[in-house]
């Protein structure tokens, strides 16, 4: 159950909650207490944000658009329980993540505002507004010597245990982390943010961040921060966002304080608590993903492709708004131009390269019908420039079988696979490394979603898998786990 020294490790948590065929105990899904899509701070006033008003994303870049493109509601499915579709996918559609921001004014009159982004009513709730004198209070949230004097804007992504545990119980932590990664990537790819130096940070003090946001730590925990060297003043930002004329989605019930929503999940608290101490600073050494040697190597870089960092802002915003999980894959061949462009979108980009390297996250591919490439299981090199063929043949139907028999996976032209050597991760970075690695996987997965959308392909995350069967199918080395997968490829368009 535990690693050396009695401390819960990434490896023990991950494998203790592996799915086993015929071993999943069904449990009651309490639809009376379906997880809420947003927190309610009633009666606090909400500062309405201008919501995106078309499906093209062809709107002026503003702070309001940044938030709605990052985590906004894109569509509502009415019914007994309304479902709020969002710009990011979420395991089970349960949306455990919450987004907060802290904005500090210029240092000579330092004033800090802390806000909750309320996606359903599309507004900001101000949680705090403090005069903080000369010091930038964001500095105190972080350990180490990092220079934060210019960080005026901080995004904080938290996740509520209840939302994911409602369905996934003790396995939920991995989904909370992956969901966090999807959201963080939508923030860091935003053109407004790309204009400033920004950093996805994990070296914050969980307790101080929880205090800043006034979180109930038994129910909701901070998982990642994005710090931005934003150089505009507080009033400019907030004034820009205020627009009282736009309609908002109807309010959700304020049931968030009911006992049913405050259940305790000891396994989730335990793995999260294990990751509260700072991560080790040592990068995870490069270990073998499988015990096999590659048969052939294919270069997959092309002059004519562009990474997501290079996609013009409005085009990217349009992809964020239109994105959905599409599973109706068809078995048409994929041209080299199309798959090379998708691989270029997977390239980690400047904000993510170090995190992927330090956490030792590796990416693989099960593909079929890609022009000029044999069907098979491949590993990408760290630069996503070269594919190493590990097994020849169409593995997609078998992958579908080990992913809880989700047949559509067998039809997808490309199944991207994320691997981690959990033993090496534990040794190099400790349990907080699990947090970093899973968030990094979610971030790369969001790039695949956006890249697929830009190419009019379908895409869907896969968190449901018989973990040991997946490792056996792919011949993974003993400590390596498949931690996430994403299908992509041509789909039937309605
Ligand atoms: C971490 C993660 C795991 C997921 N796993 C699966 C899965 O195993 N099977 C599936 O059909 N969809 C899966 N999805 C997709 C969600 O079901 C989907 O995002 C959600 O229902 C919301 O729908 P939308 O993405 O179309 O907005 C996953 C999504 C995420 C982010």
PDB file of C-alpha atoms in Angstrom, residues 343-470:
ATOM      1  CA  UNK A 343       2.002  15.865 -34.408  1.00  0.00           C
ATOM      2  CA  UNK A 344       3.257  19.461 -34.673  1.00  0.00           C
ATOM      3  CA  UNK A 345       0.354  20.520 -32.430  1.00  0.00           C
ATOM      4  CA  UNK A 346       1.493  17.943 -29.884  1.00  0.00           C
ATOM      5  CA  UNK A 347       4.939  19.519 -29.669  1.00  0.00           C
ATOM      6  CA  UNK A 348       5.166  20.793 -26.048  1.00  0.00           C
ATOM      7  CA  UNK A 349       5.992  24.442 -26.844  1.00  0.00           C
ATOM      8  CA  UNK A 350       8.025  26.794 -24.728  1.00  0.00           C
ATOM      9  CA  UNK A 351       5.801  26.739 -21.620  1.00  0.00           C
ATOM     10  CA  UNK A 352       5.611  22.995 -21.371  1.00  0.00           C
ATOM     11  CA  UNK A 353       8.896  21.569 -22.635  1.00  0.00           C
ATOM     12  CA  UNK A 354      10.704  21.680 -19.273  1.00  0.00           C
ATOM     13  CA  UNK A 355       7.775  20.178 -17.370  1.00  0.00           C
ATOM     14  CA  UNK A 356       7.483  17.260 -19.780  1.00  0.00           C
ATOM     15  CA  UNK A 357      11.238  16.649 -19.612  1.00  0.00           C
ATOM     16  CA  UNK A 358      11.501  16.986 -15.814  1.00  0.00           C
ATOM     17  CA  UNK A 359       8.585  14.661 -15.111  1.00  0.00           C
ATOM     18  CA  UNK A 360       9.817  12.056 -17.611  1.00  0.00           C
ATOM     19  CA  UNK A 361       6.440  11.937 -19.362  1.00  0.00           C
ATOM     20  CA  UNK A 362       6.659   9.942 -22.611  1.00  0.00           C
ATOM     21  CA  UNK A 363       4.235   9.835 -25.513  1.00  0.00           C
ATOM     22  CA  UNK A 364       3.389   6.880 -27.745  1.00  0.00           C
ATOM     23  CA  UNK A 365       1.033   6.227 -30.619  1.00  0.00           C
ATOM     24  CA  UNK A 366      -1.089   3.326 -31.803  1.00  0.00           C
ATOM     25  CA  UNK A 367      -1.925   4.152 -35.391  1.00  0.00           C
ATOM     26  CA  UNK A 368      -3.522   2.727 -38.470  1.00  0.00           C
ATOM     27  CA  UNK A 369      -3.944   3.920 -42.029  1.00  0.00           C
ATOM     28  CA  UNK A 370      -1.465   6.796 -41.787  1.00  0.00           C
ATOM     29  CA  UNK A 371      -0.057   7.506 -45.241  1.00  0.00           C
ATOM     30  CA  UNK A 372       3.533   6.210 -45.539  1.00  0.00           C
ATOM     31  CA  UNK A 373       3.640   4.776 -42.005  1.00  0.00           C
ATOM     32  CA  UNK A 374       3.064   1.140 -41.080  1.00  0.00           C
ATOM     33  CA  UNK A 375       0.221   0.356 -38.687  1.00  0.00           C
ATOM     34  CA  UNK A 376       1.693  -0.238 -35.263  1.00  0.00           C
ATOM     35  CA  UNK A 377       2.668   0.936 -31.813  1.00  0.00           C
ATOM     36  CA  UNK A 378       5.263   3.720 -31.803  1.00  0.00           C
ATOM     37  CA  UNK A 379       7.100   5.860 -29.279  1.00  0.00           C
ATOM     38  CA  UNK A 380       7.805   9.519 -29.924  1.00  0.00           C
ATOM     39  CA  UNK A 381      11.181  10.912 -28.965  1.00  0.00           C
ATOM     40  CA  UNK A 382      11.075  13.788 -26.476  1.00  0.00           C
ATOM     41  CA  UNK A 383      10.991  16.461 -29.184  1.00  0.00           C
ATOM     42  CA  UNK A 384       8.047  14.774 -30.974  1.00  0.00           C
ATOM     43  CA  UNK A 385      10.305  14.759 -34.025  1.00  0.00           C
ATOM     44  CA  UNK A 386      10.882  11.033 -34.475  1.00  0.00           C
ATOM     45  CA  UNK A 387       8.676   7.934 -34.185  1.00  0.00           C
ATOM     46  CA  UNK A 388      10.208   4.626 -33.099  1.00  0.00           C
ATOM     47  CA  UNK A 389       8.274   1.570 -34.267  1.00  0.00           C
ATOM     48  CA  UNK A 390       7.949  -0.829 -31.316  1.00  0.00           C
ATOM     49  CA  UNK A 391       5.319  -3.315 -32.615  1.00  0.00           C
ATOM     50  CA  UNK A 392       3.998  -3.668 -36.151  1.00  0.00           C
ATOM     51  CA  UNK A 393       0.284  -4.336 -36.796  1.00  0.00           C
ATOM     52  CA  UNK A 394      -3.116  -2.885 -36.037  1.00  0.00           C
ATOM     53  CA  UNK A 395      -3.296  -2.792 -32.241  1.00  0.00           C
ATOM     54  CA  UNK A 396      -6.281  -0.422 -32.069  1.00  0.00           C
ATOM     55  CA  UNK A 397      -8.973  -3.126 -31.547  1.00  0.00           C
ATOM     56  CA  UNK A 398      -6.918  -4.648 -28.719  1.00  0.00           C
ATOM     57  CA  UNK A 399      -6.398  -1.213 -27.222  1.00  0.00           C
ATOM     58  CA  UNK A 400     -10.176  -0.733 -27.326  1.00  0.00           C
ATOM     59  CA  UNK A 401     -10.568  -3.993 -25.438  1.00  0.00           C
ATOM     60  CA  UNK A 402      -8.156  -3.002 -22.646  1.00  0.00           C
ATOM     61  CA  UNK A 403      -9.843   0.414 -22.418  1.00  0.00           C
ATOM     62  CA  UNK A 404     -12.993  -1.080 -20.903  1.00  0.00           C
ATOM     63  CA  UNK A 405     -14.154  -2.368 -24.300  1.00  0.00           C
ATOM     64  CA  UNK A 406     -14.862   1.107 -25.677  1.00  0.00           C
ATOM     65  CA  UNK A 407     -15.236  -0.062 -29.283  1.00  0.00           C
ATOM     66  CA  UNK A 408     -14.841   3.373 -30.921  1.00  0.00           C
ATOM     67  CA  UNK A 409     -11.169   3.407 -29.860  1.00  0.00           C
ATOM     68  CA  UNK A 410     -10.581   0.537 -32.303  1.00  0.00           C
ATOM     69  CA  UNK A 411     -11.817   2.725 -35.180  1.00  0.00           C
ATOM     70  CA  UNK A 412      -9.592   5.741 -34.458  1.00  0.00           C
ATOM     71  CA  UNK A 413      -6.672   6.358 -36.828  1.00  0.00           C
ATOM     72  CA  UNK A 414      -4.475   7.614 -33.987  1.00  0.00           C
ATOM     73  CA  UNK A 415      -4.467   6.744 -30.311  1.00  0.00           C
ATOM     74  CA  UNK A 416      -1.948   8.875 -28.421  1.00  0.00           C
ATOM     75  CA  UNK A 417      -0.628   7.228 -25.260  1.00  0.00           C
ATOM     76  CA  UNK A 418       0.986   8.870 -22.223  1.00  0.00           C
ATOM     77  CA  UNK A 419       3.489   6.857 -20.195  1.00  0.00           C
ATOM     78  CA  UNK A 420       5.242   7.374 -16.900  1.00  0.00           C
ATOM     79  CA  UNK A 421       7.882   5.338 -15.102  1.00  0.00           C
ATOM     80  CA  UNK A 422       6.209   5.781 -11.725  1.00  0.00           C
ATOM     81  CA  UNK A 423       9.105   4.305  -9.751  1.00  0.00           C
ATOM     82  CA  UNK A 424      11.600   6.708 -11.329  1.00  0.00           C
ATOM     83  CA  UNK A 425       9.120   9.558 -10.822  1.00  0.00           C
ATOM     84  CA  UNK A 426       8.745   8.733  -7.117  1.00  0.00           C
ATOM     85  CA  UNK A 427      12.492   8.547  -6.633  1.00  0.00           C
ATOM     86  CA  UNK A 428      13.296  11.768  -8.462  1.00  0.00           C
ATOM     87  CA  UNK A 429      10.403  14.001  -7.455  1.00  0.00           C
ATOM     88  CA  UNK A 430       8.348  12.329  -4.720  1.00  0.00           C
ATOM     89  CA  UNK A 431       4.526  12.180  -4.730  1.00  0.00           C
ATOM     90  CA  UNK A 432       4.195  15.808  -5.851  1.00  0.00           C
ATOM     91  CA  UNK A 433       5.876  14.632  -9.038  1.00  0.00           C
ATOM     92  CA  UNK A 434       2.727  12.598  -9.752  1.00  0.00           C
ATOM     93  CA  UNK A 435       0.758  15.823  -9.644  1.00  0.00           C
ATOM     94  CA  UNK A 436       3.188  17.514 -12.054  1.00  0.00           C
ATOM     95  CA  UNK A 437       3.337  14.564 -14.447  1.00  0.00           C
ATOM     96  CA  UNK A 438      -0.421  14.001 -14.668  1.00  0.00           C
ATOM     97  CA  UNK A 439      -1.084  17.717 -15.168  1.00  0.00           C
ATOM     98  CA  UNK A 440       1.552  17.720 -17.937  1.00  0.00           C
ATOM     99  CA  UNK A 441      -0.249  14.766 -19.583  1.00  0.00           C
ATOM    100  CA  UNK A 442      -3.544  16.673 -19.456  1.00  0.00           C
ATOM    101  CA  UNK A 443      -1.844  19.724 -20.977  1.00  0.00           C
ATOM    102  CA  UNK A 444      -0.469  17.746 -23.927  1.00  0.00           C
ATOM    103  CA  UNK A 445      -3.829  16.040 -24.339  1.00  0.00           C
ATOM    104  CA  UNK A 446      -5.515  19.437 -24.595  1.00  0.00           C
ATOM    105  CA  UNK A 447      -3.094  20.264 -27.419  1.00  0.00           C
ATOM    106  CA  UNK A 448      -4.277  17.143 -29.253  1.00  0.00           C
ATOM    107  CA  UNK A 449      -7.916  18.176 -28.763  1.00  0.00           C
ATOM    108  CA  UNK A 450      -7.213  21.650 -30.166  1.00  0.00           C
ATOM    109  CA  UNK A 451      -5.037  20.349 -32.985  1.00  0.00           C
ATOM    110  CA  UNK A 452      -7.684  17.792 -33.980  1.00  0.00           C
ATOM    111  CA  UNK A 453     -10.380  20.471 -33.915  1.00  0.00           C
ATOM    112  CA  UNK A 454      -8.269  22.716 -36.166  1.00  0.00           C
ATOM    113  CA  UNK A 455      -7.993  19.816 -38.647  1.00  0.00           C
ATOM    114  CA  UNK A 456     -11.730  18.956 -38.455  1.00  0.00           C
ATOM    115  CA  UNK A 457     -10.822  15.619 -36.873  1.00  0.00           C
ATOM    116  CA  UNK A 458     -12.485  13.983 -33.903  1.00  0.00           C
ATOM    117  CA  UNK A 459     -10.798  13.545 -30.549  1.00  0.00           C
ATOM    118  CA  UNK A 460     -11.628  11.997 -27.179  1.00  0.00           C
ATOM    119  CA  UNK A 461      -9.720  11.452 -23.927  1.00  0.00           C
ATOM    120  CA  UNK A 462      -9.573   7.936 -22.467  1.00  0.00           C
ATOM    121  CA  UNK A 463      -9.170   7.584 -18.733  1.00  0.00           C
ATOM    122  CA  UNK A 464     -11.001   4.267 -18.426  1.00  0.00           C
ATOM    123  CA  UNK A 465      -8.624   1.336 -18.836  1.00  0.00           C
ATOM    124  CA  UNK A 466      -7.716  -1.996 -17.315  1.00  0.00           C
ATOM    125  CA  UNK A 467      -4.326  -0.696 -16.285  1.00  0.00           C
ATOM    126  CA  UNK A 468      -2.365  -3.957 -16.078  1.00  0.00           C
ATOM    127  CA  UNK A 469      -3.849  -5.307 -19.318  1.00  0.00           C
ATOM    128  CA  UNK A 470      -2.855  -2.076 -21.067  1.00  0.00           C
TER     129      UNK A 470
END
